[in-house]
Short mmCIF file of C-alpha atoms in Angstrom, two decimals:
data_model
loop_
_atom_site.label_atom_id
_atom_site.label_comp_id
_atom_site.label_asym_id
_atom_site.label_seq_id
_atom_site.Cartn_x
_atom_site.Cartn_y
_atom_site.Cartn_z
CA MET F 1 0.65 25.35 -11.81
CA TYR F 2 0.12 21.62 -11.52
CA THR F 3 2.40 21.00 -8.51
CA PHE F 4 -0.56 19.88 -6.41
CA LEU F 5 -0.96 16.94 -8.80
CA GLN F 6 2.64 15.82 -8.40
CA ILE F 7 3.24 12.67 -6.36
CA ASP F 8 6.50 11.84 -4.64
CA LYS F 9 7.33 8.44 -6.07
CA LYS F 10 9.34 7.38 -3.03
CA LEU F 11 6.13 7.65 -0.96
CA LEU F 12 3.93 5.57 -3.28
CA LYS F 13 4.92 2.31 -1.57
CA MET F 14 4.20 3.87 1.81
CA LYS F 15 0.72 4.89 0.69
CA LEU F 16 0.09 1.41 -0.72
CA HIS F 17 1.28 -0.17 2.52
CA PHE F 18 -1.11 1.94 4.60
CA PHE F 19 -3.95 0.95 2.25
CA LEU F 20 -3.17 -2.78 2.44
CA ALA F 21 -2.40 -2.75 6.17
CA MET F 22 -5.79 -1.28 7.01
CA ALA F 23 -7.45 -3.44 4.35
CA SER F 24 -6.10 -6.52 6.13
CA SER F 25 -7.72 -5.37 9.39
CA ALA F 26 -11.05 -4.06 8.03
CA PRO F 27 -12.71 -7.47 7.43
CA ILE F 28 -11.89 -8.63 10.98
CA ILE F 29 -11.32 -5.95 13.63
CA PRO F 30 -14.66 -4.07 13.35
CA PHE F 31 -16.59 -7.35 13.17
CA LEU F 32 -15.03 -8.95 16.25
CA THR F 33 -17.90 -7.97 18.54
CA THR F 34 -20.53 -9.53 16.28
CA ILE F 35 -18.29 -12.54 15.65
CA SER F 36 -18.11 -12.93 19.43
CA MET F 37 -21.87 -12.52 19.75
CA GLN F 38 -22.43 -15.21 17.12
CA ARG F 39 -20.17 -17.49 19.13
CA GLY F 40 -22.68 -17.18 21.97
CA TYR F 41 -20.75 -14.73 24.16
CA SER F 42 -22.74 -12.24 26.24
CA SER F 43 -22.13 -8.49 26.25
CA VAL F 44 -20.35 -8.90 29.60
CA ILE F 45 -17.88 -11.39 28.10
CA VAL F 46 -17.41 -9.21 25.01
CA GLY F 47 -16.79 -6.18 27.23
CA LEU F 48 -14.20 -8.16 29.19
CA ILE F 49 -12.49 -9.32 25.98
CA PHE F 50 -12.10 -5.81 24.63
CA THR F 51 -11.04 -4.46 27.99
CA LEU F 52 -8.09 -6.84 28.04
CA LEU F 53 -7.12 -6.70 24.35
CA PRO F 54 -5.49 -3.23 24.39
CA LEU F 55 -3.40 -3.89 27.51
CA PRO F 56 -0.41 -5.59 25.80
CA ALA F 57 0.02 -2.40 23.75
CA LEU F 58 1.15 -0.64 26.93
CA ILE F 59 4.32 -2.75 26.78
CA VAL F 60 4.59 -3.49 23.08
CA ARG F 61 4.43 0.13 21.90
CA PRO F 62 7.65 1.37 23.55
CA VAL F 63 9.49 -1.97 23.43
CA ILE F 64 9.16 -2.51 19.67
CA GLY F 65 10.33 1.04 19.02
CA ALA F 66 13.33 0.73 21.35
CA LEU F 67 14.45 -2.64 19.97
CA THR F 68 14.24 -1.63 16.32
CA ASP F 69 15.99 1.66 17.07
CA LYS F 70 18.83 -0.19 18.77
CA TYR F 71 19.31 -2.96 16.22
CA LYS F 72 18.32 -0.97 13.09
CA CYS F 73 15.92 -3.66 11.91
CA ARG F 74 12.62 -1.84 11.27
CA LYS F 75 12.06 -3.28 7.81
CA ILE F 76 12.77 -6.88 8.84
CA ALA F 77 10.63 -6.47 11.94
CA LEU F 78 7.74 -5.02 9.94
CA ILE F 79 7.85 -7.85 7.40
CA THR F 80 7.97 -10.40 10.23
CA LEU F 81 4.94 -8.86 11.93
CA ILE F 82 2.91 -8.85 8.71
CA ALA F 83 3.83 -12.50 8.09
CA ILE F 84 2.75 -13.38 11.64
CA ASN F 85 -0.49 -11.55 10.98
CA CYS F 86 -1.09 -13.82 7.97
CA LEU F 87 -0.68 -16.89 10.18
CA ILE F 88 -3.04 -15.50 12.82
CA ILE F 89 -5.77 -14.91 10.23
CA CYS F 90 -5.41 -18.52 9.08
CA VAL F 91 -5.80 -19.76 12.67
CA LEU F 92 -8.83 -17.53 13.23
CA MET F 93 -10.58 -19.01 10.20
CA PHE F 94 -10.41 -22.53 11.61
CA ILE F 95 -11.33 -22.00 15.26
CA PRO F 96 -14.51 -24.06 15.85
CA GLY F 97 -17.80 -22.81 17.26
CA THR F 98 -18.63 -19.94 14.92
CA THR F 99 -22.25 -20.91 14.24
CA ILE F 100 -23.80 -20.81 17.72
CA THR F 101 -27.08 -18.85 17.66
CA THR F 102 -27.95 -18.87 21.40
CA GLU F 103 -26.19 -16.99 24.21
CA LEU F 104 -24.09 -19.22 26.44
CA PRO F 105 -23.84 -18.84 30.24
CA ASP F 106 -20.80 -16.75 31.13
CA ILE F 107 -19.34 -19.42 33.41
CA ASN F 108 -19.49 -22.01 30.61
CA VAL F 109 -17.71 -19.62 28.27
CA ILE F 110 -14.92 -18.94 30.77
CA LYS F 111 -14.39 -22.69 31.25
CA SER F 112 -14.29 -23.41 27.51
CA PRO F 113 -10.84 -24.09 25.96
CA THR F 114 -12.25 -22.88 22.63
CA PHE F 115 -13.00 -19.49 24.16
CA TRP F 116 -9.43 -19.14 25.37
CA LEU F 117 -8.12 -20.19 21.97
CA PHE F 118 -10.32 -17.53 20.35
CA PHE F 119 -9.32 -14.88 22.89
CA SER F 120 -5.61 -15.68 22.61
CA THR F 121 -5.77 -15.51 18.82
CA ILE F 122 -7.46 -12.11 18.64
CA ALA F 123 -5.25 -10.82 21.47
CA LEU F 124 -2.19 -11.76 19.43
CA LEU F 125 -3.81 -10.22 16.34
CA THR F 126 -4.39 -6.85 18.03
CA THR F 127 -0.92 -6.90 19.64
CA VAL F 128 0.76 -7.53 16.30
CA THR F 129 -1.35 -4.78 14.73
CA THR F 130 -0.22 -2.37 17.45
CA ALA F 131 3.44 -3.26 16.92
CA ARG F 132 3.03 -2.93 13.16
CA SER F 133 1.51 0.54 13.50
CA VAL F 134 4.51 1.73 15.55
CA LEU F 135 6.94 0.58 12.88
CA GLU F 136 4.99 1.81 9.87
CA ASN F 137 4.63 5.26 11.41
CA THR F 138 8.32 5.37 12.30
CA ILE F 139 9.30 4.36 8.77
CA CYS F 140 6.90 6.89 7.25
CA ILE F 141 8.27 9.73 9.39
CA GLY F 142 11.79 8.75 8.35
CA LEU F 143 10.87 8.84 4.67
CA LEU F 144 9.24 12.26 5.02
CA GLY F 145 12.34 13.79 6.58
CA GLU F 146 11.73 17.50 7.10
CA ASN F 147 8.22 17.21 5.64
CA LYS F 148 6.68 15.48 8.68
CA TYR F 149 3.58 17.64 8.30
CA LYS F 150 2.71 15.55 5.23
CA TYR F 151 2.19 12.45 7.37
CA GLY F 152 -1.59 12.82 7.23
CA GLN F 153 -1.49 12.72 3.43
CA GLN F 154 0.10 9.27 3.67
CA ARG F 155 -2.00 7.94 6.56
CA VAL F 156 -5.25 8.94 4.88
CA TRP F 157 -4.72 6.02 2.48
CA GLY F 158 -5.17 3.73 5.44
CA ALA F 159 -8.61 5.25 5.99
CA ILE F 160 -9.37 4.74 2.31
CA GLY F 161 -8.34 1.09 2.55
CA TRP F 162 -10.40 0.60 5.68
CA GLY F 163 -13.51 2.23 4.22
CA THR F 164 -13.30 0.39 0.89
CA ILE F 165 -12.57 -3.10 2.14
CA SER F 166 -14.94 -2.98 5.13
CA PHE F 167 -17.87 -2.38 2.76
CA LEU F 168 -16.65 -5.03 0.32
CA SER F 169 -16.19 -7.53 3.16
CA GLY F 170 -19.64 -6.87 4.59
CA ALA F 171 -21.23 -7.41 1.19
CA VAL F 172 -19.27 -10.62 0.55
CA ILE F 173 -20.13 -11.99 4.01
CA ASP F 174 -23.83 -11.37 3.36
CA TRP F 175 -23.57 -12.96 -0.10
CA PHE F 176 -22.04 -16.17 1.23
CA SER F 177 -24.48 -16.28 4.16
CA ARG F 178 -27.67 -16.30 2.09
CA GLY F 179 -30.22 -18.78 3.39
CA LYS F 180 -28.31 -19.39 6.64
CA ASP F 181 -29.30 -18.40 10.17
CA TYR F 182 -25.74 -17.24 10.90
CA LYS F 183 -23.08 -15.19 9.12
CA ASN F 184 -20.15 -16.86 7.39
CA TYR F 185 -17.13 -14.63 8.09
CA THR F 186 -14.63 -16.81 6.22
CA PRO F 187 -14.84 -14.83 2.92
CA GLY F 188 -13.97 -11.63 4.78
CA MET F 189 -10.99 -13.30 6.39
CA ILE F 190 -9.81 -14.52 2.98
CA ILE F 191 -9.91 -10.90 1.78
CA ALA F 192 -7.89 -9.89 4.85
CA LEU F 193 -5.35 -12.66 4.22
CA THR F 194 -4.96 -11.62 0.58
CA ALA F 195 -4.31 -7.99 1.53
CA CYS F 196 -1.83 -9.13 4.16
CA ILE F 197 0.14 -11.27 1.69
CA LEU F 198 0.24 -8.44 -0.86
CA ASP F 199 1.48 -6.12 1.88
CA VAL F 200 4.51 -8.34 2.49
CA PHE F 201 5.62 -7.85 -1.13
CA VAL F 202 5.12 -4.09 -0.88
CA VAL F 203 7.19 -3.77 2.30
CA LEU F 204 9.96 -5.87 0.76
CA LYS F 205 10.46 -2.97 -1.67
CA PHE F 206 10.79 -0.35 1.07
CA LYS F 207 13.90 1.77 1.46
CA VAL F 208 13.95 2.44 5.18
CA VAL F 209 15.69 5.43 6.76
CA GLU F 210 17.12 4.35 10.13
CA ASN F 211 17.35 7.30 12.51
CA SER F 212 20.09 7.75 15.08
CA GLU F 213 19.36 6.92 18.70
CA GLY F 214 18.15 9.60 21.06
CA LYS F 215 18.31 9.82 24.86
CA MET F 216 15.56 10.96 27.15
CA ASP F 217 15.96 13.78 29.68
CA VAL F 218 14.18 12.55 32.83
CA SER F 219 13.76 16.07 34.22
CA ASN F 220 11.67 17.04 31.20
CA VAL F 221 9.41 14.03 31.77
CA LYS F 222 8.84 15.07 35.38
CA LYS F 223 7.87 18.57 34.28
CA ILE F 224 5.40 17.11 31.77
CA LEU F 225 3.69 14.85 34.31
CA THR F 226 3.27 17.59 36.94
CA ASN F 227 1.87 20.35 34.71
CA ILE F 228 -1.83 21.10 35.14
CA ARG F 229 -2.37 21.71 31.42
CA VAL F 230 -0.89 18.35 30.50
CA LEU F 231 -2.73 16.45 33.23
CA SER F 232 -6.03 18.04 32.22
CA PHE F 233 -5.35 17.35 28.56
CA LEU F 234 -4.58 13.68 29.27
CA LEU F 235 -7.86 13.35 31.17
CA TRP F 236 -9.78 14.57 28.13
CA VAL F 237 -7.80 12.20 25.90
CA VAL F 238 -8.89 9.31 28.15
CA ALA F 239 -12.50 10.47 27.72
CA PHE F 240 -11.90 10.67 23.96
CA GLY F 241 -10.80 7.02 23.91
CA PHE F 242 -13.65 6.05 26.24
CA PHE F 243 -16.37 7.38 23.93
CA ASN F 244 -14.70 6.06 20.78
CA ALA F 245 -14.74 2.56 22.27
CA PHE F 246 -18.53 2.54 21.93
CA ILE F 247 -18.27 3.36 18.23
CA TRP F 248 -15.48 0.90 17.51
CA LEU F 249 -16.76 -2.02 19.59
CA TYR F 250 -20.52 -1.71 20.08
CA LEU F 251 -21.96 0.07 17.04
CA PHE F 252 -22.45 -3.17 15.09
CA TRP F 253 -23.99 -4.84 18.13
CA TYR F 254 -26.45 -1.95 18.34
CA LEU F 255 -27.26 -2.17 14.61
CA GLU F 256 -28.04 -5.87 14.93
CA ASP F 257 -30.28 -5.16 17.93
CA LEU F 258 -32.22 -2.61 15.86
CA SER F 259 -32.45 -5.09 13.02
CA LYS F 260 -33.81 -7.89 15.21
CA ILE F 261 -36.19 -5.74 17.25
CA TYR F 262 -37.62 -3.32 14.69
CA HIS F 263 -36.65 -4.33 11.15
CA PRO F 264 -35.98 -8.07 10.74
CA GLU F 265 -36.19 -7.58 6.97
CA THR F 266 -32.73 -5.98 7.15
CA ILE F 267 -31.08 -9.08 8.65
CA PRO F 268 -30.09 -10.62 5.26
CA TYR F 269 -27.96 -7.59 4.39
CA ILE F 270 -26.95 -6.37 7.86
CA LYS F 271 -23.24 -7.05 7.25
CA THR F 272 -23.36 -4.98 4.08
CA LEU F 273 -24.97 -2.20 6.10
CA GLU F 274 -22.33 -2.49 8.80
CA GLY F 275 -19.56 -2.33 6.23
CA LEU F 276 -21.24 0.69 4.65
CA THR F 277 -21.22 2.52 8.01
CA LEU F 278 -17.42 2.18 8.06
CA THR F 279 -17.18 3.35 4.46
CA ILE F 280 -19.15 6.50 5.29
CA GLN F 281 -17.14 7.03 8.48
CA CYS F 282 -13.93 6.91 6.47
CA PHE F 283 -14.70 8.52 3.10
CA LEU F 284 -17.27 11.14 4.10
CA GLY F 285 -16.11 11.65 7.69
CA GLU F 286 -12.43 11.00 8.28
CA VAL F 287 -10.84 11.68 4.89
CA PRO F 288 -12.16 15.26 4.48
CA LEU F 289 -11.39 16.21 8.10
CA PHE F 290 -7.90 14.72 8.01
CA PHE F 291 -7.16 16.84 4.97
CA LEU F 292 -8.77 19.97 6.49
CA SER F 293 -7.38 19.51 10.02
CA SER F 294 -4.22 21.58 9.48
CA TYR F 295 -6.29 24.47 8.09
CA ILE F 296 -8.81 24.29 10.96
CA LEU F 297 -6.27 23.91 13.76
CA LYS F 298 -4.44 27.04 12.62
CA ARG F 299 -7.62 29.01 13.34
CA VAL F 300 -9.33 27.15 16.21
CA ASP F 301 -7.85 26.36 19.62
CA ASN F 302 -7.18 22.63 20.09
CA MET F 303 -9.17 22.39 23.30
CA LYS F 304 -12.13 24.11 21.66
CA VAL F 305 -11.99 21.32 19.09
CA PHE F 306 -12.19 18.88 22.00
CA SER F 307 -15.25 20.71 23.35
CA LEU F 308 -16.85 20.42 19.93
CA MET F 309 -15.92 16.74 19.79
CA PHE F 310 -17.60 15.96 23.12
CA PHE F 311 -20.72 17.90 22.09
CA VAL F 312 -20.93 16.02 18.79
CA PHE F 313 -20.51 12.73 20.68
CA ALA F 314 -23.53 13.71 22.80
CA ALA F 315 -25.55 14.44 19.64
CA ARG F 316 -24.35 11.27 17.91
CA PHE F 317 -25.25 9.01 20.84
CA PHE F 318 -28.64 10.72 21.20
CA LEU F 319 -29.41 10.09 17.53
CA TYR F 320 -28.49 6.43 17.99
CA SER F 321 -30.93 6.20 20.89
CA ILE F 322 -33.94 7.45 18.90
CA ILE F 323 -33.33 5.62 15.61
CA THR F 324 -35.31 2.43 15.02
CA ASN F 325 -34.27 1.63 11.44
CA PRO F 326 -30.59 0.62 11.17
CA VAL F 327 -30.41 2.20 7.70
CA LEU F 328 -30.95 5.64 9.28
CA VAL F 329 -27.64 5.27 11.12
CA LEU F 330 -25.77 5.91 7.86
CA PRO F 331 -26.14 9.74 7.78
CA VAL F 332 -25.17 9.88 11.46
CA GLU F 333 -21.79 8.37 10.58
CA LEU F 334 -20.85 11.61 8.80
CA LEU F 335 -20.15 12.93 12.30
CA ASN F 336 -17.19 10.58 12.61
CA GLY F 337 -14.98 13.22 11.02
CA LEU F 338 -15.61 15.49 14.02
CA THR F 339 -15.59 12.82 16.73
CA TYR F 340 -12.44 11.09 15.49
CA ALA F 341 -10.38 12.58 12.63
CA LEU F 342 -10.40 16.25 13.68
CA ALA F 343 -10.14 15.42 17.39
CA TYR F 344 -7.27 12.98 16.80
CA SER F 345 -5.43 15.64 14.81
CA ALA F 346 -6.10 18.17 17.59
CA ALA F 347 -4.77 15.77 20.23
CA THR F 348 -1.57 15.15 18.27
CA SER F 349 -1.12 18.87 17.56
CA TYR F 350 -1.78 19.93 21.16
CA ALA F 351 0.66 17.34 22.50
CA ALA F 352 3.34 18.83 20.27
CA GLU F 353 2.35 22.34 21.40
CA LEU F 354 2.56 21.48 25.12
CA ALA F 355 5.71 19.38 24.99
CA PRO F 356 9.01 21.12 25.80
CA VAL F 357 11.90 20.70 23.39
CA GLY F 358 13.40 17.28 24.00
CA ALA F 359 10.20 15.74 25.35
CA GLU F 360 7.89 15.75 22.31
CA GLY F 361 8.02 12.00 21.81
CA THR F 362 7.47 11.30 25.49
CA LEU F 363 4.24 13.26 25.56
CA GLN F 364 3.06 11.72 22.27
CA GLY F 365 3.64 8.29 23.79
CA ILE F 366 1.74 9.18 26.95
CA VAL F 367 -1.14 10.54 24.86
CA GLY F 368 -1.28 7.28 22.89
CA THR F 369 -1.39 5.30 26.12
CA ALA F 370 -4.16 7.51 27.54
CA PHE F 371 -6.19 7.13 24.35
CA LEU F 372 -5.79 3.43 23.53
CA GLY F 373 -4.35 1.98 26.73
CA ILE F 374 -6.74 3.54 29.24
CA GLY F 375 -9.71 5.22 27.53
CA GLU F 376 -10.58 2.44 25.10
CA PRO F 377 -10.39 -0.52 27.54
CA VAL F 378 -12.37 1.36 30.20
CA GLY F 379 -14.99 2.19 27.57
CA SER F 380 -15.09 -1.45 26.55
CA LEU F 381 -15.61 -2.64 30.12
CA VAL F 382 -18.29 -0.06 30.88
CA GLY F 383 -19.97 -0.75 27.53
CA GLY F 384 -20.28 -4.45 28.27
CA GLN F 385 -21.91 -3.72 31.62
CA LEU F 386 -24.26 -1.08 30.18
CA PHE F 387 -25.38 -3.24 27.27
CA ASP F 388 -25.97 -6.18 29.61
CA ARG F 389 -27.99 -4.21 32.16
CA PHE F 390 -29.84 -1.65 30.04
CA GLY F 391 -29.61 -2.84 26.43
CA SER F 392 -27.98 -1.00 23.56
CA ILE F 393 -30.63 1.69 22.98
CA THR F 394 -30.90 2.86 26.59
CA SER F 395 -27.12 2.68 26.92
CA PHE F 396 -26.71 5.23 24.16
CA LYS F 397 -29.16 7.56 25.93
CA ILE F 398 -27.00 7.34 29.06
CA LEU F 399 -23.86 7.93 27.00
CA SER F 400 -25.40 10.98 25.34
CA GLY F 401 -25.99 12.60 28.71
CA THR F 402 -22.53 11.60 29.91
CA ALA F 403 -20.85 13.13 26.86
CA LEU F 404 -22.77 16.37 27.35
CA VAL F 405 -21.68 16.57 30.99
CA VAL F 406 -18.07 15.94 29.94
CA CYS F 407 -18.38 18.66 27.28
CA ILE F 408 -19.60 21.25 29.79
CA THR F 409 -17.01 20.21 32.40
CA GLN F 410 -14.14 20.27 29.91
CA THR F 411 -15.14 23.71 28.64
CA ILE F 412 -15.27 25.16 32.17
CA VAL F 413 -12.03 23.50 33.31
CA ASN F 414 -10.15 24.63 30.20
CA SER F 415 -11.40 28.17 30.68
CA LEU F 416 -10.28 28.18 34.32
CA ILE F 417 -6.85 26.82 33.41
CA ASN F 418 -6.38 29.48 30.73
CA ARG F 419 -7.44 32.17 33.17
CA ASN F 420 -5.56 31.08 36.29
CA SER F 421 -2.56 29.06 35.16
CA LYS F 422 0.66 30.72 36.29
CA ASP F 423 2.79 28.59 34.00
CA LYS F 424 2.02 30.35 30.75
CA ASN F 425 5.39 29.45 29.28
CA PHE F 426 5.50 25.79 30.24
CA LYS F 427 6.96 24.71 26.91
CA GLU F 428 9.75 27.25 27.04
CA ASN F 429 10.47 26.68 30.74
CA ALA F 430 10.72 22.94 30.39
CA SER F 431 12.81 23.29 27.27
CA SER F 432 15.42 25.25 29.17
CA THR F 433 16.48 22.14 31.06
CA ASP F 434 19.96 21.05 30.09
CA GLY F 435 20.21 17.67 28.50
CA PRO F 436 20.16 15.88 25.16
CA SER F 437 17.15 16.13 22.86
CA ILE F 438 14.75 13.27 22.39
CA ASP F 439 13.39 14.49 19.07
CA THR F 440 13.98 11.12 17.49
CA ILE F 441 11.93 9.25 20.04
CA ASP F 442 8.62 10.61 18.67
CA ASN F 443 9.01 8.24 15.74
CA ASN F 444 8.19 5.36 18.07
CA TYR F 445 4.63 6.42 18.78
CA ILE F 446 1.46 6.58 16.78
#
């Protein structure tokens, strides 16, 4: 009767790790664009920064998985990465030039050694975070064993950590910035450092299940990369990452524009407001949809979920473009459950559905690269150019129309593929290829 209240004790540490891992990122990662802006960097420079930041993940993601599989050192590697993360946060706190209130010429920024120190530090931070996520997901999957479908119930604690600490950090930053014409981000970084240190002690208590090595069948990979369904799907995943880049990287920039242009009275508590947007995104958007995703995806086609996602992106961007009070953005953030959590679950589910036996991990890895390695950096680059040329408000109007066009195009293309595709049994056909399974390789991808 009360089985739904029972908690598997061996997974408690995993849940706590996800909470602390995301808590250590929440006071820094979402604020990097406004930290960069306060340093005097233009939207073009910021766009360039966040175009380049995801690129190391293209190499790090498969390499860290392969090395730890080979040498059976996932726990040691994870602890090492978290410790490195602690050191990076310390360096970030003491990089000079965080109180500039005027925009610097781009050429002066590029020539500045301080800029390159800042860029190198956050590049290392994001790379370590990427490597950490590969290992924590691999370890979690190993602990779940046959119950891999329960992964979302563990990962949701990361969303809870992100939503809680982002709001707390925003409030603390505002509190310590009272009476100043700039924001003091040091308190937020101290919160991040504290969570990071606590995480080390949690991971030290892990009991890690090391899986046996698996080998990849190259013929299955070729079949994946030449199938029209997969190629179309990957294109929509790139678009998914592209649109999310504007939420992840430019939403706070937009909020501060609204604050300065229309409601300067909100400036003293703008960081609290920004943190609150993340809290709403996580608790009222992501958490419910992550829990409901398995129920929904059993009844709704994955690509129809993508159509819905693109349509909601169009509506979300349109609402951004007509809002003048940054406080009114808060109810809009409820849509994050549809534009991220449900769509991310659909992408993961559809990849598993399309992949032939023995190539599941390969397709999951390719999907991750399309999402974070192509879609997000392209969105970052385009966002920097749009914000520089048209401003944040007009940019969101353009994005709204773009998302609507993508929605219509995706719906038509998916319908045509379903109607005309001759390879109805792609999964079964590809699975018939002789060769060893690569089931274990899917543990190496997010």
